[in-house]
Coordinates of C-alpha atoms (C1' of nucleotides) in Angstrom, one line a residue:
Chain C
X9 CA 109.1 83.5 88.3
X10 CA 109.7 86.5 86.2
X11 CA 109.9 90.2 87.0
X12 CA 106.5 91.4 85.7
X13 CA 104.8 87.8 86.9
X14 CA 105.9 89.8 90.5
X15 CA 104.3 93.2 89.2
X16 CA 101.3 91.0 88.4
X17 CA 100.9 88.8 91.5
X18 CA 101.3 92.4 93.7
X19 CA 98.6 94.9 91.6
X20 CA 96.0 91.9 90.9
X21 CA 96.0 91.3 94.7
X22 CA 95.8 95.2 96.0
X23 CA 93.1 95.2 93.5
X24 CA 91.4 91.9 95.2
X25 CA 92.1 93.7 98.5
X26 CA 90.5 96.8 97.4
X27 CA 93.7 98.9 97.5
X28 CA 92.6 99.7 94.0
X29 CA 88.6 99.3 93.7
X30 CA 86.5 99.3 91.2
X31 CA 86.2 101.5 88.4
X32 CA 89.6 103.6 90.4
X33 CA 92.7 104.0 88.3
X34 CA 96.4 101.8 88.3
X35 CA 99.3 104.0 88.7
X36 CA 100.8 104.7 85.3
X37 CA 102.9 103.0 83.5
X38 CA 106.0 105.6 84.2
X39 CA 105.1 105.5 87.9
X40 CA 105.0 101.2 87.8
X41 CA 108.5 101.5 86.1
X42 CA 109.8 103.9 88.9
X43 CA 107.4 102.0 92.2
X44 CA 109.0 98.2 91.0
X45 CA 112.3 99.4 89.7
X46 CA 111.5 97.7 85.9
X47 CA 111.4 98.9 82.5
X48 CA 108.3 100.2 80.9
X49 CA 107.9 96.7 78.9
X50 CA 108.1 94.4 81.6
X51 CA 105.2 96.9 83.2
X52 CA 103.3 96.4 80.5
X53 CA 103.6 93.3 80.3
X54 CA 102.2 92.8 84.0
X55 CA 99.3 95.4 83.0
X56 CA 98.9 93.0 79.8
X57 CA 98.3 89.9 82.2
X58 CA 95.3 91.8 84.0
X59 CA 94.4 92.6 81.0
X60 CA 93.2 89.4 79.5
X61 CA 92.1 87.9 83.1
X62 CA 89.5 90.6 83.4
X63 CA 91.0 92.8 86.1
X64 CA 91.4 96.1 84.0
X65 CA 90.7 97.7 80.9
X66 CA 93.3 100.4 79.4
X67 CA 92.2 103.3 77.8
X68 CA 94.3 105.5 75.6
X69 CA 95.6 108.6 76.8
X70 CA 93.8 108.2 79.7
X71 CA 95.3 105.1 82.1
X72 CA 94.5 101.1 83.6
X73 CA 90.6 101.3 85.2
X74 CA 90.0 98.2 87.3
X75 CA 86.7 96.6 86.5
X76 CA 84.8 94.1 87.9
X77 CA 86.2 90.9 87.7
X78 CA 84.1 87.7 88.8
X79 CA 85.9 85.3 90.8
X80 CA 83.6 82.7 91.6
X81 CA 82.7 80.9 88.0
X82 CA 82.6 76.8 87.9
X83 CA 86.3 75.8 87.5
X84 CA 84.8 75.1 84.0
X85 CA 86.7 78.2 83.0
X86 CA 90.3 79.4 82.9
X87 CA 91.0 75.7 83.8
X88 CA 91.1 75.6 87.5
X89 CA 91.8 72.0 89.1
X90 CA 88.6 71.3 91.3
X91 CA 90.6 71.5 94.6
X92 CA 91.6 74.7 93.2
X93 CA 88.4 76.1 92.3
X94 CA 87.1 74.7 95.9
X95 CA 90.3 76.6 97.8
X96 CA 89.2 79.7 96.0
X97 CA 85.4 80.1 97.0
X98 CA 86.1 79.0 100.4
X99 CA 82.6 76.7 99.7
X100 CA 82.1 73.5 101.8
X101 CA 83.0 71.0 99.5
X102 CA 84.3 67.3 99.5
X103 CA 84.6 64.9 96.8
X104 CA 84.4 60.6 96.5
X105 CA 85.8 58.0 94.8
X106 CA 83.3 56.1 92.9
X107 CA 85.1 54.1 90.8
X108 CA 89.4 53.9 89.9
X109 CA 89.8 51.6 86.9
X110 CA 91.4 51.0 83.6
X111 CA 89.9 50.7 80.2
X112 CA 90.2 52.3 76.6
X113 CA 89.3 56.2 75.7
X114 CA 85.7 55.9 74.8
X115 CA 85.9 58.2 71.5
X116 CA 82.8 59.0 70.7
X117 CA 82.4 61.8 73.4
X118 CA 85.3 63.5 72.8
X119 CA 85.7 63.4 68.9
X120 CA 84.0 66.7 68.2
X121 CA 86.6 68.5 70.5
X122 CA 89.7 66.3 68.9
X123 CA 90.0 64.8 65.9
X124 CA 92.2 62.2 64.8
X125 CA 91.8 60.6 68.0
X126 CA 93.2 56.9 68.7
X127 CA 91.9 54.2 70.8
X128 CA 94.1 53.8 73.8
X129 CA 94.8 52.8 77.4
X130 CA 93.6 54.7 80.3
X131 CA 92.8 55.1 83.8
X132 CA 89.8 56.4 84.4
X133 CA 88.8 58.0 87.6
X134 CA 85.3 58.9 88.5
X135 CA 84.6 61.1 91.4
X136 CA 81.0 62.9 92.7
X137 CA 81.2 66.2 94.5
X138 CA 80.0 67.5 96.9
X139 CA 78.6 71.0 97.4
X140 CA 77.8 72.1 100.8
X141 CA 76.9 68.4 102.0
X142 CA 74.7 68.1 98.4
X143 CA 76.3 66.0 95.4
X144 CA 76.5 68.1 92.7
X145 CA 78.8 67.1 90.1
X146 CA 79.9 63.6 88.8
X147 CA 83.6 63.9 87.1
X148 CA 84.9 61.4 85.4
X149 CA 88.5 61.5 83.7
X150 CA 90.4 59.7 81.2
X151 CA 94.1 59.6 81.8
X152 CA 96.4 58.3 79.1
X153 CA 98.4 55.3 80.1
X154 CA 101.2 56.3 77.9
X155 CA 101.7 59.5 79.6
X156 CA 100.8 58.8 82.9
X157 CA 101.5 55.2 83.7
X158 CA 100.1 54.7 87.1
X159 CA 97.8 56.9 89.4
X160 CA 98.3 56.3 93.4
X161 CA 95.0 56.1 95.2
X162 CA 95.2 59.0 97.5
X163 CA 96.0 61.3 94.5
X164 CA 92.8 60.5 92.9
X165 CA 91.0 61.1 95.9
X166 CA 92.6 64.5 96.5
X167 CA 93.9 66.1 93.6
X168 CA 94.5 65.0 89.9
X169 CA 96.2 68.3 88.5
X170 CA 98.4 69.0 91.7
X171 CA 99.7 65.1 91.2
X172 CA 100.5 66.3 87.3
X173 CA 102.0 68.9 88.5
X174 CA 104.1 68.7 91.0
X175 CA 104.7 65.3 91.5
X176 CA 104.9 64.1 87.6
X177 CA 106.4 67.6 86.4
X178 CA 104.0 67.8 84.1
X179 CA 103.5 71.4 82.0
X180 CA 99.7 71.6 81.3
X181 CA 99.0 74.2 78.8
X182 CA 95.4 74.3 77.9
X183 CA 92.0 72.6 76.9
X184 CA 89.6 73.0 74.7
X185 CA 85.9 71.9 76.3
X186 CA 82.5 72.0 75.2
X187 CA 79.1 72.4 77.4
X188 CA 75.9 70.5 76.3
X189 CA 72.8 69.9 78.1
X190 CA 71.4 66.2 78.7
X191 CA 68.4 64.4 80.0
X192 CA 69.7 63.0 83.0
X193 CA 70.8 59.2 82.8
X194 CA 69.7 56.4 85.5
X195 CA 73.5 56.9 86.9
X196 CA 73.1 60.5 87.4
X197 CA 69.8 60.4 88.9
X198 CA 70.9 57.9 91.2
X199 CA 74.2 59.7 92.6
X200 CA 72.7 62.7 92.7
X201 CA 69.0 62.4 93.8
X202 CA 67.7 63.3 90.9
X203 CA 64.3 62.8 89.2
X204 CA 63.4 61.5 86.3
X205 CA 62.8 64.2 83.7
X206 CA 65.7 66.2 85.4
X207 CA 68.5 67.5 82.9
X208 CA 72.5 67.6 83.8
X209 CA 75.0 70.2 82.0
X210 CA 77.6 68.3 80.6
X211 CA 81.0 69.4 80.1
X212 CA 83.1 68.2 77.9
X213 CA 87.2 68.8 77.8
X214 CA 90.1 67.4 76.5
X215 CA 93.6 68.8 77.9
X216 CA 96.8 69.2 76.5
X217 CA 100.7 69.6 77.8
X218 CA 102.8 72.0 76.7
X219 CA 104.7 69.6 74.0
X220 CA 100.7 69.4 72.8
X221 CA 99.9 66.1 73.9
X222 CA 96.7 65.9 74.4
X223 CA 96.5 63.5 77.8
X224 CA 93.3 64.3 80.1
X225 CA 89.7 63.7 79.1
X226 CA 87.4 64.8 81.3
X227 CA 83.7 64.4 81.5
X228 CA 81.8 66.5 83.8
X229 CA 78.0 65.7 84.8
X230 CA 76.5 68.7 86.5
X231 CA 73.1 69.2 87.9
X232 CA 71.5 71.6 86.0
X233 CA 70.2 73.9 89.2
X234 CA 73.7 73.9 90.5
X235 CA 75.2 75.0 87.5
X236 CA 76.8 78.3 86.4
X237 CA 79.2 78.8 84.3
X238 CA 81.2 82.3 84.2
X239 CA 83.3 83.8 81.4
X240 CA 85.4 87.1 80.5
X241 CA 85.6 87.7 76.7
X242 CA 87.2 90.4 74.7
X243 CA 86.4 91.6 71.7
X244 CA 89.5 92.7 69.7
Chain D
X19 CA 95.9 98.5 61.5
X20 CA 99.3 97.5 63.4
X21 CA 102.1 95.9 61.6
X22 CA 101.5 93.0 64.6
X23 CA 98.2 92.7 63.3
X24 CA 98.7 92.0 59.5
X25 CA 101.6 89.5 60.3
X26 CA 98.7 88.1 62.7
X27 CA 96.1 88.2 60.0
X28 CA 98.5 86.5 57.4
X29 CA 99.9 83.6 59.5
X30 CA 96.1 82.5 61.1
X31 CA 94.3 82.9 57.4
X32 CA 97.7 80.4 56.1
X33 CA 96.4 78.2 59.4
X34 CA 93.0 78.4 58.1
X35 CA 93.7 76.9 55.1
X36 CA 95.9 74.5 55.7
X37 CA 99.1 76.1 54.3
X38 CA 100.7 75.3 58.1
X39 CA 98.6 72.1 59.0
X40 CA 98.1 71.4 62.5
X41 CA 101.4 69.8 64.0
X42 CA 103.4 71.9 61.7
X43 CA 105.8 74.5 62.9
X44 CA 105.2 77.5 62.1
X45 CA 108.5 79.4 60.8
X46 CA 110.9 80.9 63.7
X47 CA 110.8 83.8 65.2
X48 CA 114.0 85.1 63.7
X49 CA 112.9 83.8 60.2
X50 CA 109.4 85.6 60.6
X51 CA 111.5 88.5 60.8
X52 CA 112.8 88.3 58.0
X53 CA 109.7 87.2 55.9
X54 CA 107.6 89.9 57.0
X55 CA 110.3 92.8 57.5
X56 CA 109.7 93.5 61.0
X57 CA 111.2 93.6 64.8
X58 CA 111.2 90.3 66.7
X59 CA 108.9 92.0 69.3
X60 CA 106.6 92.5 66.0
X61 CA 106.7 89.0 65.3
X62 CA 106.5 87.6 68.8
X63 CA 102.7 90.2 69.4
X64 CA 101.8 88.3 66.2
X65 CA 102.5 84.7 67.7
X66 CA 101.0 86.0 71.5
X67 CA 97.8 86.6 69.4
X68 CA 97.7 83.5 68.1
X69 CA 98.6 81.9 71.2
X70 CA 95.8 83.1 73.0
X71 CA 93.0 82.5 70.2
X72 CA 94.2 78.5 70.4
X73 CA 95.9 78.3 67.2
X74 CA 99.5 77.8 68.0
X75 CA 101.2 76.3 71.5
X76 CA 104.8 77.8 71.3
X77 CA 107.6 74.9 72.8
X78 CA 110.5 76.6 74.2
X79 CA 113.6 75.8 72.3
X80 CA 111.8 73.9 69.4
X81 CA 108.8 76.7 68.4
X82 CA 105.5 77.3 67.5
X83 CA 103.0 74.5 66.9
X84 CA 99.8 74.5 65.2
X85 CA 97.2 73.0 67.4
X86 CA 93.8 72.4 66.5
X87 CA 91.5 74.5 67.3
X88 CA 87.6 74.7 66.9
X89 CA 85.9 77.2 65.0
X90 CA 82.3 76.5 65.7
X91 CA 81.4 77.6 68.8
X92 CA 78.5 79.5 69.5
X93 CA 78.6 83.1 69.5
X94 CA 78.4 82.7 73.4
X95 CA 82.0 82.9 73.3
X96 CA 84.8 85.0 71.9
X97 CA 82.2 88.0 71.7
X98 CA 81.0 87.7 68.4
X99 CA 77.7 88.7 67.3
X100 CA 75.4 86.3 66.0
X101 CA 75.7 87.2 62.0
X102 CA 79.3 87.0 62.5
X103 CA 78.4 83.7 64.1
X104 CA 76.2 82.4 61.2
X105 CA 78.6 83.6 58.4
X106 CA 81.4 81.8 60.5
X107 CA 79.8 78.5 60.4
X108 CA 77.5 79.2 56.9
X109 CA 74.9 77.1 58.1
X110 CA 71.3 77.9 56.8
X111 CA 70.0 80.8 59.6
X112 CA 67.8 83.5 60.2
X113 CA 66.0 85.9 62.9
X114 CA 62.7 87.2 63.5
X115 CA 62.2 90.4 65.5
X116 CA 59.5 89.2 67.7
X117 CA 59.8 92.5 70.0
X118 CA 60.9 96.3 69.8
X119 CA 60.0 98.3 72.5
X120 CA 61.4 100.5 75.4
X121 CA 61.4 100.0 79.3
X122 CA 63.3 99.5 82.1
X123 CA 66.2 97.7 82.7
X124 CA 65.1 94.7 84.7
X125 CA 68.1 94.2 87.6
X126 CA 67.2 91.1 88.9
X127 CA 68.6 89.1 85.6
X128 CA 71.9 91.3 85.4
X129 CA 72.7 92.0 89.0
X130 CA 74.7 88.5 89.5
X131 CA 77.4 89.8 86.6
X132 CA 77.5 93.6 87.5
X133 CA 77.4 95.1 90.3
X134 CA 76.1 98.8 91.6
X135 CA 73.5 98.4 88.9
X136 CA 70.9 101.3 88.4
X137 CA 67.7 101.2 86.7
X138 CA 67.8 102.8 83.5
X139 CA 66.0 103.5 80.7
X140 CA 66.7 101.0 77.9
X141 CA 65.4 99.8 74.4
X142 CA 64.7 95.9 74.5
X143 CA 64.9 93.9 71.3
X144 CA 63.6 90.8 71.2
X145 CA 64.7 88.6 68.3
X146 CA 63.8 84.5 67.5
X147 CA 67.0 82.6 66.0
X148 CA 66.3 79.9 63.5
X149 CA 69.3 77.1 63.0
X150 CA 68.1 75.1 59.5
X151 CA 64.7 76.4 59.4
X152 CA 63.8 75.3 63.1
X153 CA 63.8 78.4 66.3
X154 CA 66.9 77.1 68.4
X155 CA 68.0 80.9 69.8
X156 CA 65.7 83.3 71.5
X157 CA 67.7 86.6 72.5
X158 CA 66.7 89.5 74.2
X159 CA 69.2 92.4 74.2
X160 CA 68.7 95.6 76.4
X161 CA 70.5 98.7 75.3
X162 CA 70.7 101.7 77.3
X163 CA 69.2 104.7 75.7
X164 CA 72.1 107.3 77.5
X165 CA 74.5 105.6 75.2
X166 CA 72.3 104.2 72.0
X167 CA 69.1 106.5 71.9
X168 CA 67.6 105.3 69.0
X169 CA 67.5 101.9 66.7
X170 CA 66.6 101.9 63.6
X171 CA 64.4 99.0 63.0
X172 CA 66.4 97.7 60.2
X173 CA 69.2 97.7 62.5
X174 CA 67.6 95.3 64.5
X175 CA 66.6 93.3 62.0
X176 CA 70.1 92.4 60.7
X177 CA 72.2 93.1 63.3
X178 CA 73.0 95.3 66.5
X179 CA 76.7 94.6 66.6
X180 CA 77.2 96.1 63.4
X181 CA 75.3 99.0 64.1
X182 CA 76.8 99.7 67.3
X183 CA 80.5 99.5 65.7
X184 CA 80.1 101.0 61.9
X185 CA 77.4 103.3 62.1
X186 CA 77.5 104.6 65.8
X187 CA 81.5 104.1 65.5
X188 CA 81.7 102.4 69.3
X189 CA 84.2 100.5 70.4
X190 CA 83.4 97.2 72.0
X191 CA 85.6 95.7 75.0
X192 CA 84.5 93.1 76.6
X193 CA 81.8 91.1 78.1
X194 CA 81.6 88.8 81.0
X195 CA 78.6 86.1 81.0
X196 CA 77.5 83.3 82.7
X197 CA 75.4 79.9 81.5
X198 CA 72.5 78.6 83.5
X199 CA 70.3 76.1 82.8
X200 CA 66.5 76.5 83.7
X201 CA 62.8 74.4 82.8
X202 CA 61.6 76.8 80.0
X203 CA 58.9 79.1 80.0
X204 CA 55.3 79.5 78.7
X205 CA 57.0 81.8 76.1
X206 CA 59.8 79.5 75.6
X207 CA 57.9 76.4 74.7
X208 CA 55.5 78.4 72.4
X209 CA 58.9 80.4 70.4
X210 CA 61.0 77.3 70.4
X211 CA 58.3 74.3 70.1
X212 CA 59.1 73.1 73.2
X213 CA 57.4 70.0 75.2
X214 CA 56.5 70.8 78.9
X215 CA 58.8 69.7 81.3
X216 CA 61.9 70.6 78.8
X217 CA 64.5 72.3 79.8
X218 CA 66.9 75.8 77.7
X219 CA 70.0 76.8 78.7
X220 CA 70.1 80.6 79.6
X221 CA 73.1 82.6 78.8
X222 CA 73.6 86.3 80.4
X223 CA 76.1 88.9 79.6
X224 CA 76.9 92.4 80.4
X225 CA 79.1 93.8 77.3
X226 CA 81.5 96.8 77.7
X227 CA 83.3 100.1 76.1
X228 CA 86.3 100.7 75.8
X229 CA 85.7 103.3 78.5
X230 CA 84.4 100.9 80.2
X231 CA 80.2 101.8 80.2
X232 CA 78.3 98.4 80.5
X233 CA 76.0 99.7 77.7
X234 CA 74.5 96.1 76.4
X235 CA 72.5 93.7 78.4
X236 CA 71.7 90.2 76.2
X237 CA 69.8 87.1 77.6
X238 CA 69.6 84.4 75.7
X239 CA 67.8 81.5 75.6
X240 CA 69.1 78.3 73.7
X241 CA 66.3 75.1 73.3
X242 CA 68.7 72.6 75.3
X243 CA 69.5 70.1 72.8
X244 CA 70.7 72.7 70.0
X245 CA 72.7 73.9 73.0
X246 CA 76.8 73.7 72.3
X247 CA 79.3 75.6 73.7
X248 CA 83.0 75.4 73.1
X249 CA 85.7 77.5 74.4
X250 CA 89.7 77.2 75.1
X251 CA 91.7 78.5 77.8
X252 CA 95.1 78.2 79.2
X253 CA 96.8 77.8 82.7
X254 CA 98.4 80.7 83.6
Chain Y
dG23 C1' 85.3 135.2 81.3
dT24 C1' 85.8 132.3 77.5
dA25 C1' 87.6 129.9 73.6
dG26 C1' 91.4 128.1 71.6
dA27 C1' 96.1 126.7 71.5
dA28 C1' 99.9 124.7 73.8
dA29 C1' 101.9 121.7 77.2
dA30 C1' 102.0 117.8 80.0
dC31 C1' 100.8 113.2 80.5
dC32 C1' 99.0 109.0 79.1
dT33 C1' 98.9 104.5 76.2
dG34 C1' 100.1 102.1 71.5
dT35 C1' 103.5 100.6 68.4
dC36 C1' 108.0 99.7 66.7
dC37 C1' 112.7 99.1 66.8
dG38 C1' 117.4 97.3 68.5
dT39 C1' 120.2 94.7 71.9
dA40 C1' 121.6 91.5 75.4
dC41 C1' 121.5 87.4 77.9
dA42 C1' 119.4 83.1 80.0
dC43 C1' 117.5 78.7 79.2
dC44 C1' 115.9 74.8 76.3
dC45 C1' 116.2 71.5 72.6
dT46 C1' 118.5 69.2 68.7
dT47 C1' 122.4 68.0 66.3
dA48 C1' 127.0 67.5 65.3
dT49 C1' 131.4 66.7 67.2
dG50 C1' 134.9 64.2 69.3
dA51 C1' 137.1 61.4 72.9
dT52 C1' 136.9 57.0 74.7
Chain P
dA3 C1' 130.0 52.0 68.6
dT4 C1' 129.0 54.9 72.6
dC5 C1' 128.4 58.6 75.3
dA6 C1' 129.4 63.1 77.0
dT7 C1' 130.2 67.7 75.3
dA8 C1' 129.9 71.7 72.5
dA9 C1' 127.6 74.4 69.1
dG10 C1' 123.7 76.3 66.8
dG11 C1' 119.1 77.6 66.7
dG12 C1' 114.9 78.2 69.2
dT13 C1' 112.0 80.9 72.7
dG14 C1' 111.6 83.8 77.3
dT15 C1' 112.8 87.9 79.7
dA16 C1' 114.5 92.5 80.3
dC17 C1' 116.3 96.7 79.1
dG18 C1' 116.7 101.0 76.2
dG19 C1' 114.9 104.6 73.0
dA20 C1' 111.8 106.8 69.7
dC21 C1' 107.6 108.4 67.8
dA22 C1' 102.4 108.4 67.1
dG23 C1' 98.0 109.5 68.9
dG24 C1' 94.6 110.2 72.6
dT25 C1' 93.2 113.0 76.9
dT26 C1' 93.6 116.4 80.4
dT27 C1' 95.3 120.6 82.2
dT28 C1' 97.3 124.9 81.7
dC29 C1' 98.0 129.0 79.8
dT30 C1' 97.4 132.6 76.5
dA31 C1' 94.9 135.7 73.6
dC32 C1' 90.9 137.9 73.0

DNA sequence: GTAGAAAACCTGTCCGTACACCCTTATGAT
DNA sequence: ATCATAAGGGTGTACGGACAGGTTTTCTAC
């Protein structure tokens, strides 16, 4: 891990601590070079990191304010695994296997977010989750065969990313993903009580590696009165 | 504008039209350079620009790929205004000011994305947002008064963001916001031509200065199946 | 006392250099 | 022919300095 990764993990938690609250100001960037022993660049390249997550906003001439910074959004955003996100907001959560099988990418929902897609071999995985003892989410993923030859059981029960991750090696990079709203379909009003009438947010993502292979497709059935989804945006 | 920024501007417009096609690489950093007459740090705030906006992935030891990346997301994202939006995407649109008036900021709607909220005096603008000739968008923006006093009603006719930025010379941040979905309303059935028992995704944001004064309150209302939105992000 | 100018401090941009690590290709020994 | 190694080119990180431009504080002149 780098130098300012360092500065960054230590001011974004003092700032989740409250040892800089809201709307108070960071030490400047002359007194970050001098408190963490690093040049001015690599402290601004910490400051840069808050930036863009949401933690502070710079203003010329005058210094780093800390503004509020919402932690608790679906992990629709920033792409958070689901054990993550579940780790994070300390919620009561648990997740089931519904169904571990292989078959080809089904296209058609994930065209609009790449194009030039091909048909090919997957495993798909398709898990409902709980939140706070109420099912609340149906995911179901689309793993390519090519990169990911075989999934073991208790990884899909637990934790797809973290099995990528640290088991494979694998570098995820980023995803592209798309939110629509649906009428809810006889498979979603049955696995999560549901009536008819009812609607689900559907999420829609497709995530790439590093070398830009695009190798997880994810579908995400949400009931609609347990979804929120949260996001930081900057103008520039 | 910074050097960073024209090199930024030149290399995403040559995306844009195809001169570096996705799955190209784009020229070296050393190269770049050269072609452009500036500092590799130049260069490389050019390519961390792109990086972040989901045009290139940069490989380490190979360089930077084009990656596709969606342009026609709803102005839910990225902080874009809505004629910004509609000129993006030149589909047939236009809005009707359905109300202008003055009153309170109402809390309840806003307290989930900002905290420490006080009632203040605002001026609401209500405006109905035809896609192709049929109402798919109702928003309703507050703005407070301490920061914009007055709106000239052509103003909010075309549109706010403009005159917020050009006329009033204010300098937009950032914004956090957060989806919901909810049954609609009386008034959003009889805007949008909705059936009972239909349901609108609601979107909420809380848009920023510079210095960091939440001046701009916007909820908006989408009719559920016009409803798309896209965005990108990247791990860490 | 007050207004205005200067100083001090802050961030923004740009430049140059150095070295580590990664990937591809060419080289050369076997 | 094959395979290990080296070289070259690529990005990642870190350091240094310089100047521009904004904000706040201090000081000076009146």
């Amino acid at each position: 891990m780098g130098k300012y990764e360092r500065v960054y993990q230590d001011l974004s938690s003092k700032i989740d601590d409250g040892t800089y609250p809201v709307g108070s100001l960071l030490p400047s960037e002359k007194q970050l070079t001098e408190n963490y022993s690093v040049s001015r660049e690599t402290a601004r390249k910490a400051l840069a990191l808050l930036t863009d997550r949401g933690y502070i906003q710079k203003i010329m001439g005058k210094g780093s304010v800390v503004i509020s910074h919402s932690q608790y959004a679906l992990p629709v955003s920033s792409l958070v695994s689901y054990k993550e996100f579940a780790h994070a907001v300390g919620a009561s959560t648990r997740s089931e296997l519904i169904d571990f099988s292989e078959t080809l990418l089904p296209l058609a929902s994930f065209k609009s977010l790449a194009k030039d897609l091909q048909s090919e071999e997957t495993i798909a995985v398709t898990r409902l989750r709980f939140f706070d003892n109420e099912p609340a989410i149906i995911d179901r993923d689309y793993i390519l065969k090519s990169v990911v030859p075989s999934i073991p059981q208790e990884a899909a029960e637990t934790s797809l990313f973290e099995y990528f991750e640290n088991t494979l090696g694998l570098s995820i990079a980023y995803s592209s993903k798309q939110i629509k709203v649906e009428p809810a379909q006889e498979s979603d009003r049955k696995l999560m009580h549901l009536a008819k009438g009812e609607y689900v947010a559907v999420t829609t993502s497709v995530t790439s590696l590093e070398d830009t292979t695009a190798f997880l497709f994810t579908e995400s059935r949400h009931r609609a009165d347990k979804f929120i989804y949260q996001d930081f945006a900057r103008r520039r």
